[in-house]
XYZ file of C-alpha atoms in Angstrom:
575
model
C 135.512 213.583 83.708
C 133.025 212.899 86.107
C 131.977 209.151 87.605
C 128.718 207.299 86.947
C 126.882 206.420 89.548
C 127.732 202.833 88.991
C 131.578 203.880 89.433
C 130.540 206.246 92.920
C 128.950 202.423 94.393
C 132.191 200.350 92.902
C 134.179 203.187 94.424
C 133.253 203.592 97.611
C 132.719 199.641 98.355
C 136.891 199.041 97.534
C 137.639 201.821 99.983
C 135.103 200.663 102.633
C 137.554 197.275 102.371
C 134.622 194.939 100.630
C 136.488 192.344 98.610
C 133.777 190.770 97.256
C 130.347 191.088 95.217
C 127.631 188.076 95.553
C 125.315 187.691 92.745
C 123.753 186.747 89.324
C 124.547 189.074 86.735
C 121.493 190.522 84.750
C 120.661 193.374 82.293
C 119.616 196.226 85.429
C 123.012 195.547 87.074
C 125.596 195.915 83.757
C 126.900 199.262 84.603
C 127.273 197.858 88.061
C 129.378 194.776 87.135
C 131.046 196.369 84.484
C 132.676 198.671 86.959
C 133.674 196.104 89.376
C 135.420 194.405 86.331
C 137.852 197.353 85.328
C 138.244 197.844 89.731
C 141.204 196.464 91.318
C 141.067 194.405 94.710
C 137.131 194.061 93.889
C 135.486 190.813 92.588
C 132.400 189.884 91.310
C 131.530 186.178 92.323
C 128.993 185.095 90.197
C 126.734 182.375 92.218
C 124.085 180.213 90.841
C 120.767 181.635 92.670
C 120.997 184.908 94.761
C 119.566 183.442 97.857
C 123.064 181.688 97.849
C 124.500 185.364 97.436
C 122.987 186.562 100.222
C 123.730 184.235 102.147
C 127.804 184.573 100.984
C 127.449 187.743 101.890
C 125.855 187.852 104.930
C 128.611 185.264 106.214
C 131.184 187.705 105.544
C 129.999 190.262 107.213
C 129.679 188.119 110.694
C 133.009 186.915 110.088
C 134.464 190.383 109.436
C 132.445 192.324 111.646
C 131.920 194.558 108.360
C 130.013 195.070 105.206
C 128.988 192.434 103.515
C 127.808 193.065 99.487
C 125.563 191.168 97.552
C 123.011 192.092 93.892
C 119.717 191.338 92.284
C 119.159 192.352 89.146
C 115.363 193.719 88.250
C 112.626 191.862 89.752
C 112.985 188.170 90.567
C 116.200 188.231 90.818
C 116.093 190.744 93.803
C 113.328 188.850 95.035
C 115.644 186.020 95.222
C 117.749 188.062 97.440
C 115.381 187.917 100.467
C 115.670 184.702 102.563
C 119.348 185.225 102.671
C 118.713 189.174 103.606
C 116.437 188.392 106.195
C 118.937 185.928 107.749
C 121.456 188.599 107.969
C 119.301 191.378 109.390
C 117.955 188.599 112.001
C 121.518 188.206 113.043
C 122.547 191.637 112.926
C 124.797 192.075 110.428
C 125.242 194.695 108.060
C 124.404 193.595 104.722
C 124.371 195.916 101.647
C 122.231 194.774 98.889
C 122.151 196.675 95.277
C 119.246 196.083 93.733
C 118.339 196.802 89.996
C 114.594 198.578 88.989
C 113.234 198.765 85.318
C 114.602 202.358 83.398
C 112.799 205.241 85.258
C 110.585 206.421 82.900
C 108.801 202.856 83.049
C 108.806 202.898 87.268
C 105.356 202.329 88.400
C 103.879 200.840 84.818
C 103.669 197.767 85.517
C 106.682 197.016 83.609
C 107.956 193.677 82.751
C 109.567 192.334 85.447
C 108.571 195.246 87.667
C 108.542 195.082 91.353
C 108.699 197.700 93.962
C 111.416 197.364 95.686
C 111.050 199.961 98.611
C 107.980 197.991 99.806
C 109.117 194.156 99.109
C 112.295 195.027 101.648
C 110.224 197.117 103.781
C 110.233 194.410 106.756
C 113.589 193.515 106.288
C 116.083 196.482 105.681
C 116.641 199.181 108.184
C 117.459 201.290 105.107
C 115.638 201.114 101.654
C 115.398 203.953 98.540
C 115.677 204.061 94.832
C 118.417 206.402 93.070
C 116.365 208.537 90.933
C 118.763 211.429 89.870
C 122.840 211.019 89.740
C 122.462 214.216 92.395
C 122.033 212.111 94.844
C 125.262 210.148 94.677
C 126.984 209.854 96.772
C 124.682 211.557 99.171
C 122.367 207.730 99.380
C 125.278 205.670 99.240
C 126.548 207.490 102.316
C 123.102 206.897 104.198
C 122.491 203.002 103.294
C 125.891 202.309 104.675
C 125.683 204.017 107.776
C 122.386 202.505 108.257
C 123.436 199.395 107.539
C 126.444 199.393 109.939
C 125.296 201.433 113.238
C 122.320 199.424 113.209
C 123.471 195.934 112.205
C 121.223 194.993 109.771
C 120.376 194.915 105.808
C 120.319 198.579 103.687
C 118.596 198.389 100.352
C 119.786 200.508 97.464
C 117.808 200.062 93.860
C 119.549 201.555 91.221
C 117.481 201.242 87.801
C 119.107 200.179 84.754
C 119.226 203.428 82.864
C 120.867 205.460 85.865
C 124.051 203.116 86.109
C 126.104 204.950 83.266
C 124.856 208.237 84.161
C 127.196 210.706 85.446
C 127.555 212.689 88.384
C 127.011 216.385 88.066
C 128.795 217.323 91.058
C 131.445 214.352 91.686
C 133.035 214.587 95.263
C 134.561 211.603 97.645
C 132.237 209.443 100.028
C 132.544 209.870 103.663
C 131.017 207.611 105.605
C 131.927 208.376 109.522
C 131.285 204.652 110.863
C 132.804 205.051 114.620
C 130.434 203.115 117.064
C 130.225 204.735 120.536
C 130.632 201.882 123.702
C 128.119 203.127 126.251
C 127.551 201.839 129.610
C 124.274 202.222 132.068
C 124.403 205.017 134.883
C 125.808 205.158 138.507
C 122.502 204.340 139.943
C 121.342 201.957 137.354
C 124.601 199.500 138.157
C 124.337 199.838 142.151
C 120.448 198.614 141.629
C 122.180 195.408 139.910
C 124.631 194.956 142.142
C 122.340 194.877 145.422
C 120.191 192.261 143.573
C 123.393 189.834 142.700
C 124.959 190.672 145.919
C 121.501 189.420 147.472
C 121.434 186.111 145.477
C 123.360 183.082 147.067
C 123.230 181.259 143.474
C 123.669 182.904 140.236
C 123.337 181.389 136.927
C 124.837 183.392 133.803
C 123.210 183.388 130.502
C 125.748 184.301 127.915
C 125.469 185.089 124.390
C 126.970 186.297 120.968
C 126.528 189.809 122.299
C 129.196 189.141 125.040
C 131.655 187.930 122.993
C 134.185 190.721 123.006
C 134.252 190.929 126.738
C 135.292 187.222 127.247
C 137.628 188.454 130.347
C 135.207 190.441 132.161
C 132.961 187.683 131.722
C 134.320 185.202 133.099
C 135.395 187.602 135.957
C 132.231 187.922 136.474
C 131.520 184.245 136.768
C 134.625 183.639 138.894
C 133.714 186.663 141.460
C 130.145 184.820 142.082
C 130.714 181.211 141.700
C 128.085 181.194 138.894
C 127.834 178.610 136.145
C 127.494 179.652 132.553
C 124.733 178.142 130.059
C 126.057 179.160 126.783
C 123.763 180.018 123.804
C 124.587 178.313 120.343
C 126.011 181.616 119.423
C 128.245 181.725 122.015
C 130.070 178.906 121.610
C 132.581 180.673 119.956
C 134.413 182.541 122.107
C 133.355 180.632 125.610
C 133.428 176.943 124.809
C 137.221 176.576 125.244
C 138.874 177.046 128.441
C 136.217 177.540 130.226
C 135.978 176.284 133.941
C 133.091 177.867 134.373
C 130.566 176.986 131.049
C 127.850 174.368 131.161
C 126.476 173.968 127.033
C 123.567 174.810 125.932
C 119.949 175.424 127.306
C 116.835 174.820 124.804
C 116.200 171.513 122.745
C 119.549 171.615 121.776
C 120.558 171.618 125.233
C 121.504 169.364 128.316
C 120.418 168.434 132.018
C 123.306 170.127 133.058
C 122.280 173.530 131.967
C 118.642 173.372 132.615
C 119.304 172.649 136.070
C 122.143 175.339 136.215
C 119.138 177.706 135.462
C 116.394 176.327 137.358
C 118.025 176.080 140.578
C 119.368 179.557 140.946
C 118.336 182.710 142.624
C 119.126 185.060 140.237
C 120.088 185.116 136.442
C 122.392 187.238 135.148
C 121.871 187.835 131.409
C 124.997 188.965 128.738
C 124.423 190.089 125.383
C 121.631 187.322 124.816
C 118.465 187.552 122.721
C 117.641 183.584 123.990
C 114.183 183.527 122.404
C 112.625 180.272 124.000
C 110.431 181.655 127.024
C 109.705 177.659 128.298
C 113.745 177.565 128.928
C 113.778 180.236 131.651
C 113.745 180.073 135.155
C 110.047 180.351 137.011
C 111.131 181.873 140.057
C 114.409 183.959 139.779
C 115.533 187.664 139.966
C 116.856 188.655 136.245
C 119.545 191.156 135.626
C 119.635 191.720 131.633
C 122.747 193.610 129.806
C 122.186 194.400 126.211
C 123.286 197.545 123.750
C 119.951 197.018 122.376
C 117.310 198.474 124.923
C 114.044 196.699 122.874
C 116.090 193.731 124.149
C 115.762 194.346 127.791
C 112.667 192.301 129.113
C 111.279 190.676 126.040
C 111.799 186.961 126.590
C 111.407 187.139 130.366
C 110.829 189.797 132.990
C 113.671 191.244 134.042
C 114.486 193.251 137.706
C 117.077 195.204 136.443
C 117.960 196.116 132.894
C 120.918 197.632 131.786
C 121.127 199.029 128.489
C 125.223 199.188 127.313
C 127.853 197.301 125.949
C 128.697 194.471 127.957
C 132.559 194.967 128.443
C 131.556 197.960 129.476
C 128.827 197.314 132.196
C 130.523 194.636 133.295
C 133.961 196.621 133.937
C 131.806 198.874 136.248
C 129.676 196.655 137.826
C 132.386 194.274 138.874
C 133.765 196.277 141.694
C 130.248 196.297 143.375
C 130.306 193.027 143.246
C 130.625 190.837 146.716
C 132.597 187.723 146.122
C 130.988 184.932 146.692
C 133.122 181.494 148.240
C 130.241 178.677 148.402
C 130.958 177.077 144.915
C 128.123 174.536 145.821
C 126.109 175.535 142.870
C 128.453 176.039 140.153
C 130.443 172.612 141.058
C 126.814 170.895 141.038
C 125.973 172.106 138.036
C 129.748 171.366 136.298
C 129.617 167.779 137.732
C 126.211 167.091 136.266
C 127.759 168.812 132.781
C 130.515 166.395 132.981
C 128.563 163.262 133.786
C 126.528 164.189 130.326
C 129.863 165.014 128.383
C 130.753 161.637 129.356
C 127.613 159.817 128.227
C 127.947 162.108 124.458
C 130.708 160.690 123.883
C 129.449 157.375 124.437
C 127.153 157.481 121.803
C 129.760 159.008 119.524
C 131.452 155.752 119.585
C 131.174 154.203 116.300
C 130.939 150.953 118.124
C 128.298 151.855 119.933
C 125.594 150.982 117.397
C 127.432 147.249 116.997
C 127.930 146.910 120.696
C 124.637 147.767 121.991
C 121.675 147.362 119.001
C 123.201 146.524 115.945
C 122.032 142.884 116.135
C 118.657 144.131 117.025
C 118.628 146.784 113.982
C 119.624 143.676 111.483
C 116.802 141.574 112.641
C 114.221 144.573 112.622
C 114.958 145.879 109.084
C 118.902 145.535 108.519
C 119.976 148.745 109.568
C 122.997 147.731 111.419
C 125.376 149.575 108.699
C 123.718 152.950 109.211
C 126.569 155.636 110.959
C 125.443 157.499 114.148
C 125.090 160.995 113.561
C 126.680 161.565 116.977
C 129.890 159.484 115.539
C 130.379 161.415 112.489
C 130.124 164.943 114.345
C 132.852 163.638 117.093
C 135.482 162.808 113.917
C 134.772 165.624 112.030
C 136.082 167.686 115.982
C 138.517 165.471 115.811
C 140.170 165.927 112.712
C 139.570 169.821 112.295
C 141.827 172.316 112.122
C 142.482 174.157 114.904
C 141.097 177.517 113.765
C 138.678 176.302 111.055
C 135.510 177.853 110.598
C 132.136 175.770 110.572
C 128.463 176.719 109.027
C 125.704 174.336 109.882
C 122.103 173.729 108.422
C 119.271 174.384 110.760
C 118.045 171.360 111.900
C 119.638 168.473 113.361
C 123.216 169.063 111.650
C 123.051 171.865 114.379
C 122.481 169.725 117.293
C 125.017 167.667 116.491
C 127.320 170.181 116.084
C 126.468 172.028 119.007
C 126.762 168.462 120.903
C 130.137 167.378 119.579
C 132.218 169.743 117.762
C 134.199 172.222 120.483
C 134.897 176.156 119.478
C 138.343 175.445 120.774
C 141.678 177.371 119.052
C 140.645 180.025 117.054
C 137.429 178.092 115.554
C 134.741 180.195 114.320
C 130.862 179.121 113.729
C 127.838 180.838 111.835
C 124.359 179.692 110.994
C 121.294 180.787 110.299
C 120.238 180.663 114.204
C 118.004 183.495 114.305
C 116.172 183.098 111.233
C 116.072 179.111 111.452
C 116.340 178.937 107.588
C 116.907 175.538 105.461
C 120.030 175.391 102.922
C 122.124 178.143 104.223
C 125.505 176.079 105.724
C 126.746 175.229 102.037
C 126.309 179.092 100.420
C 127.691 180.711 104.253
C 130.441 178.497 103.549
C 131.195 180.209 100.152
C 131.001 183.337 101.694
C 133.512 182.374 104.529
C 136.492 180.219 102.190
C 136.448 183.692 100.210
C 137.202 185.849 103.469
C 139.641 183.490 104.601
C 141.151 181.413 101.889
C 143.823 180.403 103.950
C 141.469 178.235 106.091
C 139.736 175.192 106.901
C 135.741 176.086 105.933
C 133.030 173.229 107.306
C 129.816 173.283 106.568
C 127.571 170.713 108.079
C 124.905 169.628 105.845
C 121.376 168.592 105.868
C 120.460 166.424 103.001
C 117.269 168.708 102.661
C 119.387 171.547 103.087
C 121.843 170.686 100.591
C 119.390 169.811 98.140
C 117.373 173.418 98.333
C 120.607 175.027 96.746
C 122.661 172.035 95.607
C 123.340 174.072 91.641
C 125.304 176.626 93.973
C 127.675 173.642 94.277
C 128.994 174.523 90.935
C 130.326 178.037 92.490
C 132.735 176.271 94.485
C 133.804 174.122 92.086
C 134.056 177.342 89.746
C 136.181 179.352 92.175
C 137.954 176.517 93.454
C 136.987 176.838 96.691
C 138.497 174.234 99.442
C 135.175 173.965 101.265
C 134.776 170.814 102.840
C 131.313 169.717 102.682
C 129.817 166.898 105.506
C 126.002 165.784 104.650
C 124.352 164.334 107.405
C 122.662 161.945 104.594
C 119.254 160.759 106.889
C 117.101 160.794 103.641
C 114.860 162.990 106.406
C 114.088 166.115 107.251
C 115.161 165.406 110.613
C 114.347 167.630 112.907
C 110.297 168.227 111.875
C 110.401 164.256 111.673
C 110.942 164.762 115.776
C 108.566 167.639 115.952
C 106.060 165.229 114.711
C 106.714 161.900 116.230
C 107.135 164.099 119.758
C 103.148 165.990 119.518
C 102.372 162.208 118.918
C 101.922 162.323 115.277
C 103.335 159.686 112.747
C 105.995 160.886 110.144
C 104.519 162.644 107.218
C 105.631 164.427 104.395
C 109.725 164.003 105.919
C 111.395 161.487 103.725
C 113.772 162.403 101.096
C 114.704 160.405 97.906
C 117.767 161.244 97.666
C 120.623 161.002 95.073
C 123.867 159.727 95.757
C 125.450 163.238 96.702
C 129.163 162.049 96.310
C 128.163 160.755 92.504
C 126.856 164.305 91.859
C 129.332 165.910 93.195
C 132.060 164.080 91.123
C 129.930 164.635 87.867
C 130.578 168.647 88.986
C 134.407 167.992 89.185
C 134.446 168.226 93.186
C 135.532 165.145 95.096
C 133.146 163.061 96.440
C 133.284 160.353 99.604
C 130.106 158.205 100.938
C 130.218 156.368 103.305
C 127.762 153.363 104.466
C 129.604 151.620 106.814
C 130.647 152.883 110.369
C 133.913 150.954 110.204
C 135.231 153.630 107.253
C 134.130 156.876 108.960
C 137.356 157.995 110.412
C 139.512 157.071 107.813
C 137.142 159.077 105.582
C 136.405 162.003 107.134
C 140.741 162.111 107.911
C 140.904 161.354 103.824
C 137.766 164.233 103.181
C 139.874 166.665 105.299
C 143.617 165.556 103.690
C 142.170 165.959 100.337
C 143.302 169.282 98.300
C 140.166 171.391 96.663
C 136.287 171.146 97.561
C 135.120 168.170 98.982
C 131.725 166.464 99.417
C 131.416 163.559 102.175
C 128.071 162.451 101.790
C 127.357 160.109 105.051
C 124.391 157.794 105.350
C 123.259 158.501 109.216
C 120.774 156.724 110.808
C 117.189 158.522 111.183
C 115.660 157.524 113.863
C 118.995 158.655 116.111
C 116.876 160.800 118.714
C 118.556 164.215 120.079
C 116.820 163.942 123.697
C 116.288 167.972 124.956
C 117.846 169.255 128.261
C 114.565 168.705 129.593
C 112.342 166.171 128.132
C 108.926 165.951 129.351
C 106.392 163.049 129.826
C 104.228 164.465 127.194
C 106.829 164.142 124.537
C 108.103 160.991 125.627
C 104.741 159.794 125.411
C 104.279 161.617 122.410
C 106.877 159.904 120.676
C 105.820 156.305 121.499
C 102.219 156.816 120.193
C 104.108 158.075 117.183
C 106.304 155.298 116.833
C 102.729 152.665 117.130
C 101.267 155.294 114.241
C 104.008 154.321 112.130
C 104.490 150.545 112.712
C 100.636 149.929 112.057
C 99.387 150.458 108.328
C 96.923 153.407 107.393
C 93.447 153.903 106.634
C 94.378 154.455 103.267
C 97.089 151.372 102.659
């Protein structure tokens, strides 16, 4: 007998290696689930909202380096789907989404529930169609996936509810061909590189999460011209740790050290690195650029040279044209500056500091002297880590502190929502990542606004038993547009959360929940949070007005921020 179409999908995803579904069931996706529910080695989890789903899914695939699956049934709950999608095809990775579409005689009535698919994920999938005939199973299937993997990003597939159970006329395997090709630039194109670097007396690398399988050639490369490294937040992972050579992060995440490591060299040297803030770049440097993605080369800044190619690859040609260069004057400037502001971090990450240095002020002022540095919890939570867990983070200030204090050292791994920038997605990529690896640690650092945008997909941990171990930078804020503001010199409006306690609602969902108030019991929490079998929730109330200063603050913003700060002290019009 021949398969439905449903059973062609279920098929093909359990020999493609996909373990898992993400979704909400619904009535345009029963064939669908039904067949994952008689397939071996393929599970459905069923979340709470399908942005979570997404989300799940698109985690797994930037863990695995594969496909990723997630569903929406008809209508809104595709259109739930999106946020999450878009996060994934911002970061590249291949995403499969099923959607479901009202029975086809009723496409383009205005059905209930109706929505055209093929144009609401026209922006965001580099592969979208609707199944309108069994004939063309496996035939689509075939197409969405390849899409979806040579081009890292998001395939769409709507399958409406009627066609599910249908049956193939002509049944025959999938074949899906996914080999990537590693290309490199031309003779000519590397010897035009070369002469500029070769010309340069200080060269600054940029490296990012494109680079990250040519971590030897890399730092070859850095060795052979004496060149410090500014990391991206992406590529932490995989050149934070034993790294003589790396200097953090540039942007307003960033430090002195690596702002000055790119405005005081000659030429910059660019390696698999989208960096997308044009103020952060050098003024007056030569640019080399290596990307696979030509519509790359030249977009953020004006580049001399670019060379279209994997990076292992370029680099493994261009390094013999390389001249060595023996002054290490600007990479051991740039490293001792690094260290100097390592050394003030940690500082700060003292949970003594706040006693030591304000708390007596913060008591008199408006008894604050019991709210926990951000910086402090972020340093304990490094601390007591496993060695190769893996760590999500909110966007927002969860991320700075994170990419401030916690070290990609062992076989860590780390995933956010850095190109998109989206609220809420540390908690459901953290779903997504204890699945792929239930063996191991899973962090996700918090927001409290975060948290709260998707806080009923807390029950899909608790329903899978997921370990995840959940850290809530509690600031009833939303932190980081509470800086935006205060820095263009406007007062804080519209930021403050009223919260609940997060560990009491967390224990009323059978998960384990810690808060802590007082600096004194962070460590032994956090150790306890980490010891503790099963999902856990530390909720920890940080202090927010803790300030993440940029790599390169500017008068304006400094005097931004104070005019703010008068805004805020003296009543309003209104009051």
């Amino acid at each position: 007998m021949a398969r439905t179409v449903a059973h062609v999908i279920v098929d093909a995803l359990k020999d493609l290696g996909v373990r898992h579904v993400f979704g909400v069931v619904g009535d345009a996706l029963n064939p669908l689930t039904d067949a994952i529910r008689t397939t071996d080695d393929l599970s459905w989890v069923g979340c709470r909202h399908e942005e979570a789903a997404a989300f799940a899914a698109g985690a797994q695939s930037q863990l695995s380096g594969t496909l990723g699956v997630c569903m929406g049934t008809v209508g809104p709950g595709s259109v739930h789907l999106l946020n999450g999608l878009y996060d994934a095809a911002k970061s590249h990775a291949p995403v499969l989404a099923i959607c479901g579409q009202v029975p086809l005689a009723e496409i383009g009535s205005d059905y209930f529930q109706e929505v055209d698919n093929d144009l609401l994920f026209r922006d965001v999938a580099v592969y979208r169609a609707t199944v309108t005939s069994p004939d063309q199973m496996p035939r689509m299937l075939e197409s969405a996936v390849r899409a979806a993997v040579s081009q890292g990003g998001v395939a769409v597939l709507t399958v409406p509810g009627d066609l599910g159970d249908r049956e193939l006329t002509e049944d025959r395997p999938t074949r899906f061909a996914l080999d990537r090709a590693v290309t490199r630039p031309d003779d000519p194109a590397l010897a035009e590189a070369a002469a500029l670097l070769n010309a340069a007396s200080r060269v600054t690398l940029l490296v990012g999460r494109g680079a990250r399988d040519a971590r030897t050639e890399v730092l070859g490369t850095a060795e052979l011209l004496s060149a410090p490294m500014v990391l991206t937040l992406k590529a932490k992972e995989g050149f934070e740790d034993d790294n003589a050579f790396q200097v953090g992060q540039t942007g307003l995440i960033g430090n002195p050290a690596a702002s000055h490591a790119l405005d005081s060299g000659d030429a910059l040297l660019m390696l698999g690195t989208d960096f997308p803030y044009r103020d952060w770049y050098p003024k007056d440097c030569k640019v080399v650029q290596i990307d696979t993605r030509e519509e790359h080369l030249g977009r953020r800044v004006p580049v001399d040279v670019g060379l279209a190619g994997d990076v292992g690859a370029t680099l493994r040609a261009l390094l013999p044209l390389l001249n060595h260069v023996p002054d290490r004057t600007h990479l051991d400037d740039a490293r001792d500056r690094f260290t100097r502001w390592e050394e003030g971090q940690q500082r700060l990450a003292d949970p003594a500091h706040e006693h030591r240095w304000t708390g007596k002020v913060r008591a008199a002022l408006d008894n604050r002297d019991h709210e926990i540095r951000p910086e402090a919890l972020a340093a304990a939570v490094d601390r007591y880590a496993d060695e190769d867990a893996v760590f999500t983070s909110d966007t927002g200030m969860a991320t700075v502190w994170l990419s401030r204090f916690v070290t990609m050292r062992g076989d860590r791994r780390l995933i956010g929502s850095y190109n998109l920038g989206s609220m809420a997605n540390a908690m459901p990529q953290a779903l997504g990542a204890q699945l792929w690896a239930p063996d191991r640690q899973i962090v996700a650092f918090c927001g409290d606004g975060g948290l709260s945008m998707l806080l009923g997909d807390l029950m899909t941990i608790k329903t899978y038993r997921l370990p995840v171990k959940l850290v809530v930078f509690d600031n009833r804020r939303l932190g980081m547009v509470k800086l935006e503001q205060e820095q263009a010199g406007l007062p804080e409006f519209g930021t403050e959360l009223d919260n609940p306690d997060f560990a009491a609602v967390a224990t009323a969902l059978g998960i384990t929940g810690i808060r802590v108030t007082d600096p004194d019991d962070l460590h032994d929490s956090v150790r306890r949070a980490f010891e503790t079998p099963g999902p856990v929730l530390l909720d920890v109330l940080t202090n927010p007005e803790e300030v993440a200063v940029p790599g390169k603050p500017t008068v304006s913003q400094g005097w931004g921020y104070a005019i703010a700060k008068v805004k805020e002290i003296l009543p309003s019009r209104e009051s």
